PDB file of C-alpha atoms in Angstrom:
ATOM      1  CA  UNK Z   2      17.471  -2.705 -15.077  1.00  0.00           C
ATOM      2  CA  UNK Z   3      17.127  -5.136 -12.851  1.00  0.00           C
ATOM      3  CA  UNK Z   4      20.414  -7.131 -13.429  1.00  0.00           C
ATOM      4  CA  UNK Z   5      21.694  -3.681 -13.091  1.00  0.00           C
ATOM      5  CA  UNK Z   6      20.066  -3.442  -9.473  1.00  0.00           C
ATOM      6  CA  UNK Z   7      20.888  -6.981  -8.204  1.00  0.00           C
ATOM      7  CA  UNK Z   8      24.715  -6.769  -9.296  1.00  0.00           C
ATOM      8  CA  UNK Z   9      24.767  -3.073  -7.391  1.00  0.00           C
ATOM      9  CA  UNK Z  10      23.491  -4.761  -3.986  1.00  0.00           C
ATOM     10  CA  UNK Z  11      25.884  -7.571  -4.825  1.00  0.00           C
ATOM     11  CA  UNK Z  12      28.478  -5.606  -5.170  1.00  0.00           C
ATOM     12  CA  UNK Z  13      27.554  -3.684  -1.845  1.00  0.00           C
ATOM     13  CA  UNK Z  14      27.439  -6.833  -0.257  1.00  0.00           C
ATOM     14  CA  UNK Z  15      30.586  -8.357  -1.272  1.00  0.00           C
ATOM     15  CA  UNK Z  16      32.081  -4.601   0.172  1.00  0.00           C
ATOM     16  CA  UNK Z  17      30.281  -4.127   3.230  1.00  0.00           C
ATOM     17  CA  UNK Z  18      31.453  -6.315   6.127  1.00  0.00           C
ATOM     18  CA  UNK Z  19      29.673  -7.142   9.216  1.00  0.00           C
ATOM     19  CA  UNK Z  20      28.305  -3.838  11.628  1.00  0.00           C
ATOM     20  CA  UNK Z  21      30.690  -3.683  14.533  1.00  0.00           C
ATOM     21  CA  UNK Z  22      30.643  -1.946  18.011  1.00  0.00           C
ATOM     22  CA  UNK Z  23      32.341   0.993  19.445  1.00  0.00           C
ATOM     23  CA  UNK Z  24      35.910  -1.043  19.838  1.00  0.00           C
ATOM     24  CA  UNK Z  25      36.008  -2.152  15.882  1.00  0.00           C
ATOM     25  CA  UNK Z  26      34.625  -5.634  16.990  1.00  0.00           C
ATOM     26  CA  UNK Z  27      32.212  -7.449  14.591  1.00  0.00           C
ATOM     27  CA  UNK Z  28      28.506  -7.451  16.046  1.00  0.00           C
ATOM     28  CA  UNK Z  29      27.768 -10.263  14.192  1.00  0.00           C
ATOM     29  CA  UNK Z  30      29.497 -13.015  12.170  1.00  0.00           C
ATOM     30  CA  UNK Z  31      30.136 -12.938   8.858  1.00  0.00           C
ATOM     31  CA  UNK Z  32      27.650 -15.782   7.906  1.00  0.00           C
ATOM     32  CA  UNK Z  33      24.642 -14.079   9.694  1.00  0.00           C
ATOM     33  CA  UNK Z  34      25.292 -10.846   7.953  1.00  0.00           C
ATOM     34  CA  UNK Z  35      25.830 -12.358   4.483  1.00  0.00           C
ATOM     35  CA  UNK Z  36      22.364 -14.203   5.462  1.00  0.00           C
ATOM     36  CA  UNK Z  37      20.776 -11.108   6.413  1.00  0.00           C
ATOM     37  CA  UNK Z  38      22.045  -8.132   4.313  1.00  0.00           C
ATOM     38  CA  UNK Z  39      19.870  -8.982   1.548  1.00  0.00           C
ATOM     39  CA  UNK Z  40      17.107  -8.091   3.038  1.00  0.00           C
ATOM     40  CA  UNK Z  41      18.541  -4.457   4.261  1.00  0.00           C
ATOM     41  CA  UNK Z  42      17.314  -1.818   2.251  1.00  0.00           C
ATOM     42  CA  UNK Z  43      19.537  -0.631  -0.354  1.00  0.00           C
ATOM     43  CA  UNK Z  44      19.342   3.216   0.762  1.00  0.00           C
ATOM     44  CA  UNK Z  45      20.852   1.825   4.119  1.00  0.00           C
ATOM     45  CA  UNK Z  46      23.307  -0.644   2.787  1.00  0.00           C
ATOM     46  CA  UNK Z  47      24.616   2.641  -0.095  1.00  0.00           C
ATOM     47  CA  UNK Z  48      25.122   4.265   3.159  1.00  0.00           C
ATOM     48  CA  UNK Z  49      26.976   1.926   5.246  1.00  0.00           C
ATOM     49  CA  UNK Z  50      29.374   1.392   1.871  1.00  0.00           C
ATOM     50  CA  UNK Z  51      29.453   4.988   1.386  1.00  0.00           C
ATOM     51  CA  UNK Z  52      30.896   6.001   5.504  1.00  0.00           C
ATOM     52  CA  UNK Z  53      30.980   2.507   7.054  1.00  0.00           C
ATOM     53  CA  UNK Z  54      32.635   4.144  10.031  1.00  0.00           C
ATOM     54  CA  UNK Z  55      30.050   6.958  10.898  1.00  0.00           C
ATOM     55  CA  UNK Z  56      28.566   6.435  14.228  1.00  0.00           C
ATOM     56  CA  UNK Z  57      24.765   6.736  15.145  1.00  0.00           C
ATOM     57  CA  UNK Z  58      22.775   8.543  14.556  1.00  0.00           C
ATOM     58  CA  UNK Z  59      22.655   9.771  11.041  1.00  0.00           C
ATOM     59  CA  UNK Z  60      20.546  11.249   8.446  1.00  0.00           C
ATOM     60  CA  UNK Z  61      20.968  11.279   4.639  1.00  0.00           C
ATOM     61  CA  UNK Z  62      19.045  13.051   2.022  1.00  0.00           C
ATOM     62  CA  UNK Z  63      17.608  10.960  -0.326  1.00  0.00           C
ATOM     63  CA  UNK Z  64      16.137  11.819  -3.777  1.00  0.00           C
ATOM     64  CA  UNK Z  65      13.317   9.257  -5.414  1.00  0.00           C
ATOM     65  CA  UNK Z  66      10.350   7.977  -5.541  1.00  0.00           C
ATOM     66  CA  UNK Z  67       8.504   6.023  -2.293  1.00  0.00           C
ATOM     67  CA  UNK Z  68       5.278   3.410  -3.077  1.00  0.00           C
ATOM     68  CA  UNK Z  69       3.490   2.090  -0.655  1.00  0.00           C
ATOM     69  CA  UNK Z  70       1.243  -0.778  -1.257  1.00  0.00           C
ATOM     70  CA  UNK Z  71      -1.239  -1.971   1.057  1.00  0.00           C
ATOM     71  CA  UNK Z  72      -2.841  -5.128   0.351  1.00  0.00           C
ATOM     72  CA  UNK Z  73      -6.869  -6.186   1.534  1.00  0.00           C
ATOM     73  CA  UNK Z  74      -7.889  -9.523   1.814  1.00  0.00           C
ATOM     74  CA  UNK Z  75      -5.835 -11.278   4.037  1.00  0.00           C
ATOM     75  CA  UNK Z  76      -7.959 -11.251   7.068  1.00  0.00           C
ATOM     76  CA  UNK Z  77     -10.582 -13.102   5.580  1.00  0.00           C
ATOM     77  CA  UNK Z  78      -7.976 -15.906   4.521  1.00  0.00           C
ATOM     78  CA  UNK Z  79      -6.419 -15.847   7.981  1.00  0.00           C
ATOM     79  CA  UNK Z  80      -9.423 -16.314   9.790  1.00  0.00           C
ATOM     80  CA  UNK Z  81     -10.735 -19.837   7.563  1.00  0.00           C
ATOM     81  CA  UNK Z  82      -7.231 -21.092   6.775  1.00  0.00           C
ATOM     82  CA  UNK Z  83      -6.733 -20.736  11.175  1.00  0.00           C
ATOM     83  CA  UNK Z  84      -9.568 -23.365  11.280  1.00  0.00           C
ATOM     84  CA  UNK Z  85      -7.834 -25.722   9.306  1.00  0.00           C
ATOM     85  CA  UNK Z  86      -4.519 -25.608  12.282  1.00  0.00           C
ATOM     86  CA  UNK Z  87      -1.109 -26.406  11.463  1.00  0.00           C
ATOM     87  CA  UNK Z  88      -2.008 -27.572   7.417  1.00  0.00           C
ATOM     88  CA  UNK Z  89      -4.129 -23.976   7.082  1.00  0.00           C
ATOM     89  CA  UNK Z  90      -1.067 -22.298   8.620  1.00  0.00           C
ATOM     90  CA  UNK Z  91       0.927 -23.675   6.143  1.00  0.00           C
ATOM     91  CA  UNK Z  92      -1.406 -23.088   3.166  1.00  0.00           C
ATOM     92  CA  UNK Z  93      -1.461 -19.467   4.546  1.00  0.00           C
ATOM     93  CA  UNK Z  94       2.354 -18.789   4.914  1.00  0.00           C
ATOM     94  CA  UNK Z  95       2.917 -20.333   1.086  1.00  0.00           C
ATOM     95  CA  UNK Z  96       0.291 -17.570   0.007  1.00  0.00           C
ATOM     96  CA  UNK Z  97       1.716 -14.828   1.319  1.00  0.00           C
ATOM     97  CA  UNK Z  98       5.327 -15.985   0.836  1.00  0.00           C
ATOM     98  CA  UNK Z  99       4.414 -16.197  -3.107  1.00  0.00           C
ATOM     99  CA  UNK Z 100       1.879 -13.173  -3.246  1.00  0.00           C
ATOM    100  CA  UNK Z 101       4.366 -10.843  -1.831  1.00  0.00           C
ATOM    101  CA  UNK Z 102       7.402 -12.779  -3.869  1.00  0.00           C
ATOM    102  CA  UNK Z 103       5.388 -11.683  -7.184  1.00  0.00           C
ATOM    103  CA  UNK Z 104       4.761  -8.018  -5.710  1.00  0.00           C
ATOM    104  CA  UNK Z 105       8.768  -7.632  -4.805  1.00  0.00           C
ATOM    105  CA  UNK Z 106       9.962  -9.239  -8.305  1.00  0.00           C
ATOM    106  CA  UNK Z 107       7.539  -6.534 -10.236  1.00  0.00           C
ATOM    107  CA  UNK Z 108       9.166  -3.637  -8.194  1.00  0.00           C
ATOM    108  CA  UNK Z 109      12.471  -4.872  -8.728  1.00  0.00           C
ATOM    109  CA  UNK Z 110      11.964  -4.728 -12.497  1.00  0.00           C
ATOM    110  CA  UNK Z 111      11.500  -1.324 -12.044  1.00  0.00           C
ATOM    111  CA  UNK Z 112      14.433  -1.105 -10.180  1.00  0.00           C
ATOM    112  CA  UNK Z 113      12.034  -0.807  -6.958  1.00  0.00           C
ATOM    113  CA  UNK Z 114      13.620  -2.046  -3.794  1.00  0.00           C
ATOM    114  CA  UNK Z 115      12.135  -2.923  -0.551  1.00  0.00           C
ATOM    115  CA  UNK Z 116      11.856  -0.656   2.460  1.00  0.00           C
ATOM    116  CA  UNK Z 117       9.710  -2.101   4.916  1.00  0.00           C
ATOM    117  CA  UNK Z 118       7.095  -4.585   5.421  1.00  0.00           C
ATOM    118  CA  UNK Z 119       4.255  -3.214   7.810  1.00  0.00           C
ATOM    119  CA  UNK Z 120       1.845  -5.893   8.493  1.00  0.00           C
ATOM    120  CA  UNK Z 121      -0.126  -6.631   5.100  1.00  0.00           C
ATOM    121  CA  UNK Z 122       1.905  -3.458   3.463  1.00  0.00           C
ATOM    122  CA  UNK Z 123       4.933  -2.679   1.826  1.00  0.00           C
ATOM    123  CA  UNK Z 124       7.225   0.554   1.198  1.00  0.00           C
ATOM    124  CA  UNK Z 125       9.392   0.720  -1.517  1.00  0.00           C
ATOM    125  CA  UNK Z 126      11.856   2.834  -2.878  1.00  0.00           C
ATOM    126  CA  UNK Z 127      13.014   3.967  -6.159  1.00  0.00           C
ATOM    127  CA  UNK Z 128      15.869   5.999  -6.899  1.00  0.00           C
ATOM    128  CA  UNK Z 129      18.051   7.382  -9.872  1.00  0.00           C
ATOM    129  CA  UNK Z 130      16.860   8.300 -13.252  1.00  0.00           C
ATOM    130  CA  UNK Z 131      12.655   8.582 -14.307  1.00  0.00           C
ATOM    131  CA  UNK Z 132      12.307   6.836 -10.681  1.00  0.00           C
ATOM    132  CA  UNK Z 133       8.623   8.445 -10.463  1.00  0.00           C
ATOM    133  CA  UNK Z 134       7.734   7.194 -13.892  1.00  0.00           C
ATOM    134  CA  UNK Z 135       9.457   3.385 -12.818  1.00  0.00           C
ATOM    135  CA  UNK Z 136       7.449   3.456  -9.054  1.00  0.00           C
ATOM    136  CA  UNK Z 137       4.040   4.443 -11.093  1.00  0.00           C
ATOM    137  CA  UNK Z 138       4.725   1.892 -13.793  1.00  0.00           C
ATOM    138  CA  UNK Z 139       5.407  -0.897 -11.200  1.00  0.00           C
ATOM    139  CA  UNK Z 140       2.493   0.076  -8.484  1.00  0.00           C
ATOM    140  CA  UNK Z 141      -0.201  -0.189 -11.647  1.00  0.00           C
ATOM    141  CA  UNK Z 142       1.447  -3.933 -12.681  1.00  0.00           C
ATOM    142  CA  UNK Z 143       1.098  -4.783  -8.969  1.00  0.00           C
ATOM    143  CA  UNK Z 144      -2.292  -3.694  -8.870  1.00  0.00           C
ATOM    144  CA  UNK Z 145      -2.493  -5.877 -12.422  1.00  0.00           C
ATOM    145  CA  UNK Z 146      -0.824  -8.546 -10.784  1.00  0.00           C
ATOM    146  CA  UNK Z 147      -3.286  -8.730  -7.485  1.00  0.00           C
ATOM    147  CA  UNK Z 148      -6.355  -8.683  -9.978  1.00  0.00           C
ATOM    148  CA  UNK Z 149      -5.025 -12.080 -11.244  1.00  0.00           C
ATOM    149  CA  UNK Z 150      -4.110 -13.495  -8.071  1.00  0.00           C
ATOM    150  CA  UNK Z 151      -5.799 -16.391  -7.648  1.00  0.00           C
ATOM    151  CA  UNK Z 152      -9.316 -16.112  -5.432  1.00  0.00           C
ATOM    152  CA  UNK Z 153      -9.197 -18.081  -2.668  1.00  0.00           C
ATOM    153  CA  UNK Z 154     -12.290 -19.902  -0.188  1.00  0.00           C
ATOM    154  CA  UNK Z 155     -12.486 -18.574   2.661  1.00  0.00           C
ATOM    155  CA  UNK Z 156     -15.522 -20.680   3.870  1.00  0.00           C
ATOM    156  CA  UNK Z 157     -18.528 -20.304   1.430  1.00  0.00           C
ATOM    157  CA  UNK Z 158     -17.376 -17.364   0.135  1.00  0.00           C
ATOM    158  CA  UNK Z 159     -14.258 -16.547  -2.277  1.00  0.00           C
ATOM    159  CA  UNK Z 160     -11.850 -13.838  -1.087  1.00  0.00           C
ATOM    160  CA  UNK Z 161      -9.666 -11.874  -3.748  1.00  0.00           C
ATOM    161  CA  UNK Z 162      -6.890 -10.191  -2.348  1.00  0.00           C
ATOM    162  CA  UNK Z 163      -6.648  -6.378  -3.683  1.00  0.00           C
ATOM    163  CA  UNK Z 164      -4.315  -3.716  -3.459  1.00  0.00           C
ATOM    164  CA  UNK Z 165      -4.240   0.669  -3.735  1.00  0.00           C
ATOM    165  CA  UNK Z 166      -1.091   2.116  -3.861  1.00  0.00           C
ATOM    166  CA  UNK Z 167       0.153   5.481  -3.516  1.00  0.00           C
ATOM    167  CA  UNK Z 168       3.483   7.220  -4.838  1.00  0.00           C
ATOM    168  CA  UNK Z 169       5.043  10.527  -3.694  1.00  0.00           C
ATOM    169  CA  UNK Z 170       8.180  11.850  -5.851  1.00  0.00           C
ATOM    170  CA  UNK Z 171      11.197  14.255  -3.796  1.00  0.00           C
ATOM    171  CA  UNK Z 172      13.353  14.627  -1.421  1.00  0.00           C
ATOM    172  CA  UNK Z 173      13.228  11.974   1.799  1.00  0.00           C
ATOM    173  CA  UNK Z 174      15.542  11.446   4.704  1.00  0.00           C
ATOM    174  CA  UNK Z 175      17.000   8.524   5.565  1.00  0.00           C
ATOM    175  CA  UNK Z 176      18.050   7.714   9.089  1.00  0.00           C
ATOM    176  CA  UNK Z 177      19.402   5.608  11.332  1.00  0.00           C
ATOM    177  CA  UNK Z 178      19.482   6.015  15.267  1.00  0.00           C
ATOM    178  CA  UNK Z 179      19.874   3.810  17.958  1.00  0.00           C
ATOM    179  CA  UNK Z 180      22.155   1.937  20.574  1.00  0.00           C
ATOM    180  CA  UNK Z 181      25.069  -0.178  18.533  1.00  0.00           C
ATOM    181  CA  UNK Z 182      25.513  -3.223  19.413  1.00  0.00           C
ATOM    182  CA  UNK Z 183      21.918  -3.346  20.841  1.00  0.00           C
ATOM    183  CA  UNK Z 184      19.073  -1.978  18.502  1.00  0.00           C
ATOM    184  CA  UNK Z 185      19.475  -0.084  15.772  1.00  0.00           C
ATOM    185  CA  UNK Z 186      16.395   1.633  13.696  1.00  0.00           C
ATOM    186  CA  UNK Z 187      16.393   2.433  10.223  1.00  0.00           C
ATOM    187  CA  UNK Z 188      13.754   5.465   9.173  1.00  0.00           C
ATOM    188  CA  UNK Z 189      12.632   6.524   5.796  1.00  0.00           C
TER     189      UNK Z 189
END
């Protein structure tokens, strides 16, 4: 499933070129979007492929499965690894950067992808066939997966990290308004 998943976004990328404006010009170059378009959503990037000339705003109907995951426990880590200045900064950006790695890689699996990050939170979407079964599978291996996360000292005291999720199964919209060329919004 998931080789399945990454060769569909490939393949989106490799046919989607760079947003343009109003007069068919690119908005960016093609080496910022190939740098960036991995990180779009892949409900936005099916509909840029789908109509890449439909002007904003839009909204799409959109059958699956949404998780959101919201993570405790980083506050507590900020706040000692900020004593420790630029080294606890670093310590603190590796431990996110692999804690939310592993949480992203288990969704993907389960053919999960990546909506939005908000603050210590994540929404993801998963589409096609048994997608509620997949989202509930993957939000109980995350939880599995942030049990086993290592504990970390924060002080005297050890801080676990720990995670509740919540799925909701139907119909969603997916939208995208804005200015072109300036800012664009993507809403789920």
């Amino acid at each position: 499933l998931e080789q399945t998943k990454m060769s569909h976004k490939r393949q989106l990328l490799e046919n989607t070129s760079p947003p343009t404006d109003d007069d068919g010009r690119p908005v960016m170059g093609s080496n910022l979007w190939s740098a960036i378009a991995p990180y779009v959503p892949s409900v936005l990037l099916d509909a840029i492929s789908a109509n890449p000339e439909r002007p904003s705003p839009w909204i799409d109907s959109v059958e699956g499965s949404l998780l959101l995951a919201d993570i405790s426990g980083f506050t507590p880590i900020t706040e000692k690894l900020a004593e420790s200045g630029k080294e606890g900064a670093e310590w603190l950006t590796n431990i996110i950067n692999e804690y939310f790695r592993r949480m992203l890689d288990i969704a993907a699996d389960y053919g999960g992808g990546n909506v939005k990050f908000g603050g210590d939170a994540l929404l993801l979407l998963f589409q096609n066939k048994n997608h509620a079964a997949r989202a509930v599978t993957a939000a109980s291996l995350m939880q599995r997966a942030t049990q086993q996360f290592a504990a970390f000292l924060a002080g005297r005291n050890r801080v676990h990290l720990r995670m509740t999720t919540a799925v909701h199964s139907g119909a969603f919209y997916s939208a995208v308004a804005g200015l072109p060329g300036q800012q664009m919004q993507h809403f789920l």
